[in-house]
Amino acid sequence: MTKTLLSFGHGFSARALTKLLLPQGWRVIGTTRSAEKAEALAASGIEPAIFPGSDVGAVIAEATHLLISAGPDAEGDPVLRDVGAQIAAHATSFEWTGYLSTTGVYGDHQGGWVDENAALTPATKRGLWRVDAEAEWASIPGLPLHIFRLAGIYGPGRGPFAKVRSGTARRIIKDGQVFSRIHVDDIAQVIAASIAQPNPGAIYNVCDNDPAPPQDVIGHAAKLLGVPMPPALDFETAEMTPMARSFYAESKRVRNDRIKDELGVKLLYPTYREGLAALLAQEAD
C-alpha cells in the first residue's frame, strides 16, 4: 500500500519534509488556498488540494498519514473547524498524525530552560490559540497524534542575509533576551524520524543546541558577509511593529534532548553558525 501524506497548510516546513518523502515513493497531497500555489505544488510532485473551498473528504479517507501545519486563529483551529468531524471519523485509520505547534506555548521563562514537561503559560494571544489547538487535536479519540513544538524557523530564503546586505538589519538589544531557533531541514528530519517510529501522544521540542540572543545571530551574519556590523538599538526605544515587539515578550532556552534520545536525531545544524554558513554556501551554488 502506498503511504500517503495529507498535509494541511503545506508550507515551508512541510515542503522540506516532502523532499525526504517523495524519493521514497510516498504520495503527498498538500492543501493550499490559491490556484496559483496549487500549480506550484503540482510542479514539485505534490498533489494539490484547494482548502478551504473544496471537498477534501476523499483525500482524508485515502491518507495513511496526516500533517497539520495550518495555524489557529481567534476562532480556533481552521482544519478542525472545517473537517474535524471527517478526521475524527477516520482517526484510527491513520498510521501517524503530526501537529506543528510552537515553543510559544511555554510563554516567558526569563531566559530559563524549558522541556516538554514545562507548564504551558503563553504570554501572547498566538500562544494561547496554540495551547487550545493542541488540546483540541489531542482530544480526538484514537488519533495517533504527535505534537512538534517548533522554535524560530529559518532556512533558504528565510534568514538574516537579505536585511544585512540591504543595510536594514538591526541588532535589537534587550537584556537577558534569548531565542531558540531551528533550520527547516532539521524540522524535516525530526518529523521523518517520528513517522518512521510512531509514538502516539509524544510531544517534541524542535530546536537546535544553542539558544542565543538575536543580536548575536545578526552580528554573525554580518561577519560571514564581511559587511559592517548592523547598528545596536535599545529594545525600549527601538521602532518596531507590534508583531515584532511581541516576540520579545518571551525569553527562554528550549531543551531538545527528546528528539535526540527518543528519535535518534543528529542535527544537521546544531547551532545557528552551521546553519547560516550552509545558507550562504547554498546561495553561492
PDB file of C-alpha atoms in Angstrom:
ATOM      1  CA  MET A   1       0.000   0.000   0.000  1.00  0.00           C
ATOM      2  CA  THR A   2       1.363   3.404  -0.978  1.00  0.00           C
ATOM      3  CA  LYS A   3       1.999   5.633   2.002  1.00  0.00           C
ATOM      4  CA  THR A   4       0.001   8.819   1.547  1.00  0.00           C
ATOM      5  CA  LEU A   5       0.653  12.016   3.469  1.00  0.00           C
ATOM      6  CA  LEU A   6      -2.141  14.580   3.585  1.00  0.00           C
ATOM      7  CA  SER A   7      -0.591  17.898   4.563  1.00  0.00           C
ATOM      8  CA  PHE A   8      -2.930  20.685   5.667  1.00  0.00           C
ATOM      9  CA  GLY A   9      -1.361  24.104   5.106  1.00  0.00           C
ATOM     10  CA  HIS A  10       1.517  22.809   3.005  1.00  0.00           C
ATOM     11  CA  GLY A  11       4.093  25.473   3.827  1.00  0.00           C
ATOM     12  CA  PHE A  12       7.813  25.906   4.447  1.00  0.00           C
ATOM     13  CA  SER A  13       8.323  23.004   6.877  1.00  0.00           C
ATOM     14  CA  ALA A  14       6.011  20.609   5.035  1.00  0.00           C
ATOM     15  CA  ARG A  15       7.792  21.283   1.744  1.00  0.00           C
ATOM     16  CA  ALA A  16      11.120  20.405   3.364  1.00  0.00           C
ATOM     17  CA  LEU A  17       9.627  17.126   4.632  1.00  0.00           C
ATOM     18  CA  THR A  18       8.263  16.348   1.171  1.00  0.00           C
ATOM     19  CA  LYS A  19      11.797  16.446  -0.245  1.00  0.00           C
ATOM     20  CA  LEU A  20      12.594  13.496   2.026  1.00  0.00           C
ATOM     21  CA  LEU A  21       9.409  11.534   1.367  1.00  0.00           C
ATOM     22  CA  LEU A  22       8.935  11.772  -2.410  1.00  0.00           C
ATOM     23  CA  PRO A  23      12.203   9.934  -3.256  1.00  0.00           C
ATOM     24  CA  GLN A  24      10.976   7.095  -1.015  1.00  0.00           C
ATOM     25  CA  GLY A  25       7.854   6.621  -3.142  1.00  0.00           C
ATOM     26  CA  TRP A  26       5.384   8.494  -0.957  1.00  0.00           C
ATOM     27  CA  ARG A  27       2.263  10.098  -2.323  1.00  0.00           C
ATOM     28  CA  VAL A  28       1.946  13.619  -0.888  1.00  0.00           C
ATOM     29  CA  ILE A  29      -1.249  15.667  -1.019  1.00  0.00           C
ATOM     30  CA  GLY A  30      -0.831  19.285   0.061  1.00  0.00           C
ATOM     31  CA  THR A  31      -3.548  21.832   0.684  1.00  0.00           C
ATOM     32  CA  THR A  32      -3.275  25.454  -0.315  1.00  0.00           C
ATOM     33  CA  ARG A  33      -5.665  28.382  -0.539  1.00  0.00           C
ATOM     34  CA  SER A  34      -4.864  29.554  -4.068  1.00  0.00           C
ATOM     35  CA  ALA A  35      -4.899  28.077  -7.561  1.00  0.00           C
ATOM     36  CA  GLU A  36      -1.535  29.708  -8.279  1.00  0.00           C
ATOM     37  CA  LYS A  37       0.115  27.957  -5.323  1.00  0.00           C
ATOM     38  CA  ALA A  38      -1.646  24.729  -6.323  1.00  0.00           C
ATOM     39  CA  GLU A  39       0.138  24.882  -9.674  1.00  0.00           C
ATOM     40  CA  ALA A  40       3.483  25.331  -7.915  1.00  0.00           C
ATOM     41  CA  LEU A  41       2.803  22.311  -5.702  1.00  0.00           C
ATOM     42  CA  ALA A  42       1.896  20.174  -8.703  1.00  0.00           C
ATOM     43  CA  ALA A  43       5.110  21.193 -10.443  1.00  0.00           C
ATOM     44  CA  SER A  44       7.099  19.881  -7.480  1.00  0.00           C
ATOM     45  CA  GLY A  45       5.411  16.464  -7.451  1.00  0.00           C
ATOM     46  CA  ILE A  46       2.763  17.198  -4.824  1.00  0.00           C
ATOM     47  CA  GLU A  47      -0.935  16.618  -5.459  1.00  0.00           C
ATOM     48  CA  PRO A  48      -2.608  19.948  -4.673  1.00  0.00           C
ATOM     49  CA  ALA A  49      -5.977  20.369  -2.974  1.00  0.00           C
ATOM     50  CA  ILE A  50      -7.642  23.745  -2.525  1.00  0.00           C
ATOM     51  CA  PHE A  51      -8.604  24.150   1.140  1.00  0.00           C
ATOM     52  CA  PRO A  52     -10.766  25.644   2.368  1.00  0.00           C
ATOM     53  CA  GLY A  53     -13.038  25.858  -0.633  1.00  0.00           C
ATOM     54  CA  SER A  54     -13.228  22.313  -1.950  1.00  0.00           C
ATOM     55  CA  ASP A  55     -14.316  18.924  -0.653  1.00  0.00           C
ATOM     56  CA  VAL A  56     -11.309  17.113   0.830  1.00  0.00           C
ATOM     57  CA  GLY A  57     -13.306  14.218   2.253  1.00  0.00           C
ATOM     58  CA  ALA A  58     -11.975  11.759  -0.326  1.00  0.00           C
ATOM     59  CA  VAL A  59      -8.309  12.522   0.348  1.00  0.00           C
ATOM     60  CA  ILE A  60      -8.872  12.345   4.108  1.00  0.00           C
ATOM     61  CA  ALA A  61     -10.191   8.828   3.573  1.00  0.00           C
ATOM     62  CA  GLU A  62      -7.200   7.902   1.403  1.00  0.00           C
ATOM     63  CA  ALA A  63      -4.475   9.296   3.681  1.00  0.00           C
ATOM     64  CA  THR A  64      -2.332   6.995   5.790  1.00  0.00           C
ATOM     65  CA  HIS A  65      -0.526   9.923   7.444  1.00  0.00           C
ATOM     66  CA  LEU A  66      -1.740  13.386   8.400  1.00  0.00           C
ATOM     67  CA  LEU A  67       0.311  16.561   8.950  1.00  0.00           C
ATOM     68  CA  ILE A  68      -1.235  19.810  10.179  1.00  0.00           C
ATOM     69  CA  SER A  69       0.772  22.991   9.645  1.00  0.00           C
ATOM     70  CA  ALA A  70      -2.108  25.459   9.460  1.00  0.00           C
ATOM     71  CA  GLY A  71      -2.068  27.839  12.410  1.00  0.00           C
ATOM     72  CA  PRO A  72      -5.072  28.628  14.610  1.00  0.00           C
ATOM     73  CA  ASP A  73      -6.803  31.981  14.835  1.00  0.00           C
ATOM     74  CA  ALA A  74      -9.188  33.650  17.274  1.00  0.00           C
ATOM     75  CA  GLU A  75     -11.944  31.271  16.133  1.00  0.00           C
ATOM     76  CA  GLY A  76      -9.843  28.155  16.740  1.00  0.00           C
ATOM     77  CA  ASP A  77      -8.109  25.615  14.530  1.00  0.00           C
ATOM     78  CA  PRO A  78      -9.167  26.075  10.885  1.00  0.00           C
ATOM     79  CA  VAL A  79      -8.744  22.423   9.934  1.00  0.00           C
ATOM     80  CA  LEU A  80     -10.806  21.115  12.835  1.00  0.00           C
ATOM     81  CA  ARG A  81     -13.372  23.838  12.231  1.00  0.00           C
ATOM     82  CA  ASP A  82     -13.957  22.714   8.658  1.00  0.00           C
ATOM     83  CA  VAL A  83     -13.220  18.984   8.576  1.00  0.00           C
ATOM     84  CA  GLY A  84     -12.745  17.941  12.206  1.00  0.00           C
ATOM     85  CA  ALA A  85     -15.677  15.555  12.092  1.00  0.00           C
ATOM     86  CA  GLN A  86     -14.329  13.836   8.968  1.00  0.00           C
ATOM     87  CA  ILE A  87     -10.871  13.481  10.511  1.00  0.00           C
ATOM     88  CA  ALA A  88     -12.365  12.097  13.732  1.00  0.00           C
ATOM     89  CA  ALA A  89     -14.356   9.563  11.704  1.00  0.00           C
ATOM     90  CA  HIS A  90     -11.104   8.228  10.184  1.00  0.00           C
ATOM     91  CA  ALA A  91      -8.912   8.752  13.266  1.00  0.00           C
ATOM     92  CA  THR A  92      -7.983   5.123  13.828  1.00  0.00           C
ATOM     93  CA  SER A  93      -7.125   4.543  10.163  1.00  0.00           C
ATOM     94  CA  PHE A  94      -4.179   6.965  10.242  1.00  0.00           C
ATOM     95  CA  GLU A  95      -0.807   5.376  10.967  1.00  0.00           C
ATOM     96  CA  TRP A  96       0.588   8.694  12.193  1.00  0.00           C
ATOM     97  CA  THR A  97      -0.611  12.257  12.706  1.00  0.00           C
ATOM     98  CA  GLY A  98       1.624  15.258  13.315  1.00  0.00           C
ATOM     99  CA  TYR A  99       0.667  18.719  14.537  1.00  0.00           C
ATOM    100  CA  LEU A 100       3.174  21.559  14.110  1.00  0.00           C
ATOM    101  CA  SER A 101       2.889  23.829  17.138  1.00  0.00           C
ATOM    102  CA  THR A 102       5.294  26.366  18.619  1.00  0.00           C
ATOM    103  CA  THR A 103       7.568  26.778  21.624  1.00  0.00           C
ATOM    104  CA  GLY A 104       5.487  29.921  22.235  1.00  0.00           C
ATOM    105  CA  VAL A 105       3.125  27.708  24.263  1.00  0.00           C
ATOM    106  CA  TYR A 106       5.643  27.850  27.138  1.00  0.00           C
ATOM    107  CA  GLY A 107       5.493  31.624  27.473  1.00  0.00           C
ATOM    108  CA  ASP A 108       8.152  33.662  29.227  1.00  0.00           C
ATOM    109  CA  HIS A 109      10.721  31.957  31.475  1.00  0.00           C
ATOM    110  CA  GLN A 110      13.097  34.923  31.763  1.00  0.00           C
ATOM    111  CA  GLY A 111      15.825  33.050  29.927  1.00  0.00           C
ATOM    112  CA  GLY A 112      15.362  29.821  31.912  1.00  0.00           C
ATOM    113  CA  TRP A 113      15.308  26.323  30.440  1.00  0.00           C
ATOM    114  CA  VAL A 114      12.102  24.506  29.488  1.00  0.00           C
ATOM    115  CA  ASP A 115      11.457  20.969  28.309  1.00  0.00           C
ATOM    116  CA  GLU A 116       8.318  19.203  27.075  1.00  0.00           C
ATOM    117  CA  ASN A 117       7.021  18.826  30.638  1.00  0.00           C
ATOM    118  CA  ALA A 118       7.104  22.556  31.400  1.00  0.00           C
ATOM    119  CA  ALA A 119       3.840  24.308  32.207  1.00  0.00           C
ATOM    120  CA  LEU A 120       2.062  25.973  29.285  1.00  0.00           C
ATOM    121  CA  THR A 121       1.859  29.646  30.201  1.00  0.00           C
ATOM    122  CA  PRO A 122       1.839  31.571  26.904  1.00  0.00           C
ATOM    123  CA  ALA A 123       2.289  35.331  27.029  1.00  0.00           C
ATOM    124  CA  THR A 124       0.665  36.104  23.657  1.00  0.00           C
ATOM    125  CA  LYS A 125      -2.706  35.530  22.006  1.00  0.00           C
ATOM    126  CA  ARG A 126      -0.993  33.391  19.364  1.00  0.00           C
ATOM    127  CA  GLY A 127       0.457  31.211  22.103  1.00  0.00           C
ATOM    128  CA  LEU A 128      -2.934  30.829  23.785  1.00  0.00           C
ATOM    129  CA  TRP A 129      -4.509  29.815  20.482  1.00  0.00           C
ATOM    130  CA  ARG A 130      -1.814  27.171  20.045  1.00  0.00           C
ATOM    131  CA  VAL A 131      -2.389  25.727  23.514  1.00  0.00           C
ATOM    132  CA  ASP A 132      -6.101  25.418  22.745  1.00  0.00           C
ATOM    133  CA  ALA A 133      -5.422  23.862  19.337  1.00  0.00           C
ATOM    134  CA  GLU A 134      -3.023  21.284  20.805  1.00  0.00           C
ATOM    135  CA  ALA A 135      -5.656  20.288  23.344  1.00  0.00           C
ATOM    136  CA  GLU A 136      -8.392  20.065  20.708  1.00  0.00           C
ATOM    137  CA  TRP A 137      -6.332  17.792  18.475  1.00  0.00           C
ATOM    138  CA  ALA A 138      -5.328  15.654  21.460  1.00  0.00           C
ATOM    139  CA  SER A 139      -8.986  15.177  22.400  1.00  0.00           C
ATOM    140  CA  ILE A 140      -9.855  13.230  19.215  1.00  0.00           C
ATOM    141  CA  PRO A 141     -10.306   9.581  20.266  1.00  0.00           C
ATOM    142  CA  GLY A 142      -7.985   7.151  18.523  1.00  0.00           C
ATOM    143  CA  LEU A 143      -5.948   9.759  16.644  1.00  0.00           C
ATOM    144  CA  PRO A 144      -2.227   8.795  16.729  1.00  0.00           C
ATOM    145  CA  LEU A 145      -1.146  12.367  17.480  1.00  0.00           C
ATOM    146  CA  HIS A 146       2.423  13.665  17.724  1.00  0.00           C
ATOM    147  CA  ILE A 147       2.981  17.323  18.633  1.00  0.00           C
ATOM    148  CA  PHE A 148       6.057  19.190  17.434  1.00  0.00           C
ATOM    149  CA  ARG A 149       6.773  22.480  19.197  1.00  0.00           C
ATOM    150  CA  LEU A 150       8.916  24.410  16.754  1.00  0.00           C
ATOM    151  CA  ALA A 151      11.341  27.165  17.691  1.00  0.00           C
ATOM    152  CA  GLY A 152      12.034  30.119  15.359  1.00  0.00           C
ATOM    153  CA  ILE A 153      12.339  28.709  11.842  1.00  0.00           C
ATOM    154  CA  TYR A 154      14.984  29.733   9.330  1.00  0.00           C
ATOM    155  CA  GLY A 155      16.223  28.243   6.068  1.00  0.00           C
ATOM    156  CA  PRO A 156      16.676  29.016   2.371  1.00  0.00           C
ATOM    157  CA  GLY A 157      15.058  32.371   1.674  1.00  0.00           C
ATOM    158  CA  ARG A 158      14.347  32.857   5.372  1.00  0.00           C
ATOM    159  CA  GLY A 159      17.476  34.120   7.025  1.00  0.00           C
ATOM    160  CA  PRO A 160      19.070  37.409   8.054  1.00  0.00           C
ATOM    161  CA  PHE A 161      21.282  37.855   4.994  1.00  0.00           C
ATOM    162  CA  ALA A 162      18.904  39.919   2.845  1.00  0.00           C
ATOM    163  CA  LYS A 163      18.386  42.525   5.577  1.00  0.00           C
ATOM    164  CA  VAL A 164      22.067  42.574   6.479  1.00  0.00           C
ATOM    165  CA  ARG A 165      23.052  43.095   2.833  1.00  0.00           C
ATOM    166  CA  SER A 166      20.485  45.852   2.328  1.00  0.00           C
ATOM    167  CA  GLY A 167      21.563  47.676   5.476  1.00  0.00           C
ATOM    168  CA  THR A 168      18.126  47.389   7.083  1.00  0.00           C
ATOM    169  CA  ALA A 169      19.145  44.814   9.709  1.00  0.00           C
ATOM    170  CA  ARG A 170      19.272  45.991  13.323  1.00  0.00           C
ATOM    171  CA  ARG A 171      20.649  44.400  16.460  1.00  0.00           C
ATOM    172  CA  ILE A 172      17.835  44.874  18.976  1.00  0.00           C
ATOM    173  CA  ILE A 173      19.301  44.680  22.471  1.00  0.00           C
ATOM    174  CA  LYS A 174      17.116  43.549  25.358  1.00  0.00           C
ATOM    175  CA  ASP A 175      18.961  42.472  28.479  1.00  0.00           C
ATOM    176  CA  GLY A 176      18.729  38.715  29.051  1.00  0.00           C
ATOM    177  CA  GLN A 177      16.766  38.043  25.849  1.00  0.00           C
ATOM    178  CA  VAL A 178      17.404  34.688  24.178  1.00  0.00           C
ATOM    179  CA  PHE A 179      15.568  32.754  21.478  1.00  0.00           C
ATOM    180  CA  SER A 180      15.774  29.167  20.323  1.00  0.00           C
ATOM    181  CA  ARG A 181      15.730  28.503  16.583  1.00  0.00           C
ATOM    182  CA  ILE A 182      15.797  25.618  14.111  1.00  0.00           C
ATOM    183  CA  HIS A 183      16.785  25.096  10.482  1.00  0.00           C
ATOM    184  CA  VAL A 184      13.894  23.880   8.325  1.00  0.00           C
ATOM    185  CA  ASP A 185      15.880  20.830   7.159  1.00  0.00           C
ATOM    186  CA  ASP A 186      16.224  19.728  10.782  1.00  0.00           C
ATOM    187  CA  ILE A 187      12.462  20.101  11.249  1.00  0.00           C
ATOM    188  CA  ALA A 188      12.026  17.796   8.257  1.00  0.00           C
ATOM    189  CA  GLN A 189      14.363  15.128   9.595  1.00  0.00           C
ATOM    190  CA  VAL A 190      12.723  15.208  13.045  1.00  0.00           C
ATOM    191  CA  ILE A 191       9.261  14.688  11.524  1.00  0.00           C
ATOM    192  CA  ALA A 192      10.568  11.931   9.237  1.00  0.00           C
ATOM    193  CA  ALA A 193      12.157  10.179  12.213  1.00  0.00           C
ATOM    194  CA  SER A 194       8.852  10.319  14.089  1.00  0.00           C
ATOM    195  CA  ILE A 195       6.969   8.914  11.093  1.00  0.00           C
ATOM    196  CA  ALA A 196       9.456   6.015  11.000  1.00  0.00           C
ATOM    197  CA  GLN A 197       8.883   5.236  14.697  1.00  0.00           C
ATOM    198  CA  PRO A 198       5.433   6.431  15.761  1.00  0.00           C
ATOM    199  CA  ASN A 199       4.790   7.074  19.449  1.00  0.00           C
ATOM    200  CA  PRO A 200       1.232   8.432  19.710  1.00  0.00           C
ATOM    201  CA  GLY A 201       0.892  11.042  22.435  1.00  0.00           C
ATOM    202  CA  ALA A 202       4.520  12.153  22.152  1.00  0.00           C
ATOM    203  CA  ILE A 203       5.474  15.820  22.251  1.00  0.00           C
ATOM    204  CA  TYR A 204       8.796  17.013  20.871  1.00  0.00           C
ATOM    205  CA  ASN A 205      10.600  20.329  21.144  1.00  0.00           C
ATOM    206  CA  VAL A 206      12.243  21.014  17.796  1.00  0.00           C
ATOM    207  CA  CYS A 207      15.139  23.436  18.215  1.00  0.00           C
ATOM    208  CA  ASP A 208      18.916  23.499  17.933  1.00  0.00           C
ATOM    209  CA  ASN A 209      21.511  23.249  20.704  1.00  0.00           C
ATOM    210  CA  ASP A 210      22.263  26.932  21.155  1.00  0.00           C
ATOM    211  CA  PRO A 211      19.587  29.377  22.327  1.00  0.00           C
ATOM    212  CA  ALA A 212      21.117  32.768  21.629  1.00  0.00           C
ATOM    213  CA  PRO A 213      20.431  36.490  21.787  1.00  0.00           C
ATOM    214  CA  PRO A 214      19.016  37.700  18.459  1.00  0.00           C
ATOM    215  CA  GLN A 215      21.703  40.356  18.107  1.00  0.00           C
ATOM    216  CA  ASP A 216      24.367  37.634  18.100  1.00  0.00           C
ATOM    217  CA  VAL A 217      22.763  35.957  15.082  1.00  0.00           C
ATOM    218  CA  ILE A 218      22.546  39.229  13.138  1.00  0.00           C
ATOM    219  CA  GLY A 219      26.133  40.061  14.065  1.00  0.00           C
ATOM    220  CA  HIS A 220      27.377  36.647  12.940  1.00  0.00           C
ATOM    221  CA  ALA A 221      25.558  37.027   9.612  1.00  0.00           C
ATOM    222  CA  ALA A 222      27.314  40.360   9.082  1.00  0.00           C
ATOM    223  CA  LYS A 223      30.693  38.775   9.820  1.00  0.00           C
ATOM    224  CA  LEU A 224      30.026  35.969   7.335  1.00  0.00           C
ATOM    225  CA  LEU A 225      29.167  38.532   4.676  1.00  0.00           C
ATOM    226  CA  GLY A 226      32.088  40.766   5.554  1.00  0.00           C
ATOM    227  CA  VAL A 227      29.898  43.846   5.903  1.00  0.00           C
ATOM    228  CA  PRO A 228      29.719  46.466   8.671  1.00  0.00           C
ATOM    229  CA  MET A 229      28.066  45.414  11.926  1.00  0.00           C
ATOM    230  CA  PRO A 230      24.381  46.482  11.938  1.00  0.00           C
ATOM    231  CA  PRO A 231      23.562  49.170  14.495  1.00  0.00           C
ATOM    232  CA  ALA A 232      22.682  48.208  18.056  1.00  0.00           C
ATOM    233  CA  LEU A 233      19.363  49.627  19.259  1.00  0.00           C
ATOM    234  CA  ASP A 234      17.838  49.500  22.711  1.00  0.00           C
ATOM    235  CA  PHE A 235      14.629  47.459  22.741  1.00  0.00           C
ATOM    236  CA  GLU A 236      12.764  50.004  24.832  1.00  0.00           C
ATOM    237  CA  THR A 237      13.245  52.842  22.346  1.00  0.00           C
ATOM    238  CA  ALA A 238      13.580  50.968  19.032  1.00  0.00           C
ATOM    239  CA  GLU A 239      10.844  51.456  16.442  1.00  0.00           C
ATOM    240  CA  MET A 240       9.209  48.057  15.921  1.00  0.00           C
ATOM    241  CA  THR A 241       5.895  46.737  14.701  1.00  0.00           C
ATOM    242  CA  PRO A 242       3.563  45.367  17.403  1.00  0.00           C
ATOM    243  CA  MET A 243       4.103  41.879  15.959  1.00  0.00           C
ATOM    244  CA  ALA A 244       7.892  42.165  16.126  1.00  0.00           C
ATOM    245  CA  ARG A 245       7.766  43.617  19.632  1.00  0.00           C
ATOM    246  CA  SER A 246       5.516  40.798  20.832  1.00  0.00           C
ATOM    247  CA  PHE A 247       8.225  38.225  20.123  1.00  0.00           C
ATOM    248  CA  TYR A 248      10.377  39.897  22.768  1.00  0.00           C
ATOM    249  CA  ALA A 249       7.687  39.320  25.401  1.00  0.00           C
ATOM    250  CA  GLU A 250       9.110  35.831  25.913  1.00  0.00           C
ATOM    251  CA  SER A 251      12.642  34.703  26.707  1.00  0.00           C
ATOM    252  CA  LYS A 252      13.543  31.069  27.258  1.00  0.00           C
ATOM    253  CA  ARG A 253      16.020  28.345  26.435  1.00  0.00           C
ATOM    254  CA  VAL A 254      14.356  25.255  24.987  1.00  0.00           C
ATOM    255  CA  ARG A 255      15.740  21.761  25.586  1.00  0.00           C
ATOM    256  CA  ASN A 256      15.858  19.331  22.653  1.00  0.00           C
ATOM    257  CA  ASP A 257      17.040  16.126  24.386  1.00  0.00           C
ATOM    258  CA  ARG A 258      13.924  14.163  23.435  1.00  0.00           C
ATOM    259  CA  ILE A 259      14.413  14.382  19.655  1.00  0.00           C
ATOM    260  CA  LYS A 260      17.930  13.032  20.151  1.00  0.00           C
ATOM    261  CA  ASP A 261      17.247  10.387  22.786  1.00  0.00           C
ATOM    262  CA  GLU A 262      13.912   9.039  21.502  1.00  0.00           C
ATOM    263  CA  LEU A 263      14.167   9.662  17.767  1.00  0.00           C
ATOM    264  CA  GLY A 264      17.928   9.338  17.360  1.00  0.00           C
ATOM    265  CA  VAL A 265      18.152  12.635  15.504  1.00  0.00           C
ATOM    266  CA  LYS A 266      21.581  14.130  14.884  1.00  0.00           C
ATOM    267  CA  LEU A 267      21.039  17.748  13.969  1.00  0.00           C
ATOM    268  CA  LEU A 268      22.380  18.844  10.604  1.00  0.00           C
ATOM    269  CA  TYR A 269      22.816  22.354  12.004  1.00  0.00           C
ATOM    270  CA  PRO A 270      23.387  22.136  15.775  1.00  0.00           C
ATOM    271  CA  THR A 271      23.746  25.924  16.087  1.00  0.00           C
ATOM    272  CA  TYR A 272      22.904  28.981  14.007  1.00  0.00           C
ATOM    273  CA  ARG A 273      26.576  29.203  12.998  1.00  0.00           C
ATOM    274  CA  GLU A 274      26.484  25.997  10.957  1.00  0.00           C
ATOM    275  CA  GLY A 275      23.034  26.877   9.657  1.00  0.00           C
ATOM    276  CA  LEU A 276      23.973  30.343   8.418  1.00  0.00           C
ATOM    277  CA  ALA A 277      27.197  29.071   6.856  1.00  0.00           C
ATOM    278  CA  ALA A 278      25.193  26.436   4.960  1.00  0.00           C
ATOM    279  CA  LEU A 279      22.678  29.009   3.714  1.00  0.00           C
ATOM    280  CA  LEU A 280      25.493  31.185   2.425  1.00  0.00           C
ATOM    281  CA  ALA A 281      27.107  28.193   0.695  1.00  0.00           C
ATOM    282  CA  GLN A 282      23.771  27.326  -0.935  1.00  0.00           C
ATOM    283  CA  GLU A 283      23.461  30.881  -2.220  1.00  0.00           C
ATOM    284  CA  ALA A 284      26.926  30.626  -3.759  1.00  0.00           C
ATOM    285  CA  ASP A 285      25.959  27.399  -5.532  1.00  0.00           C
TER     286      ASP A 285
END
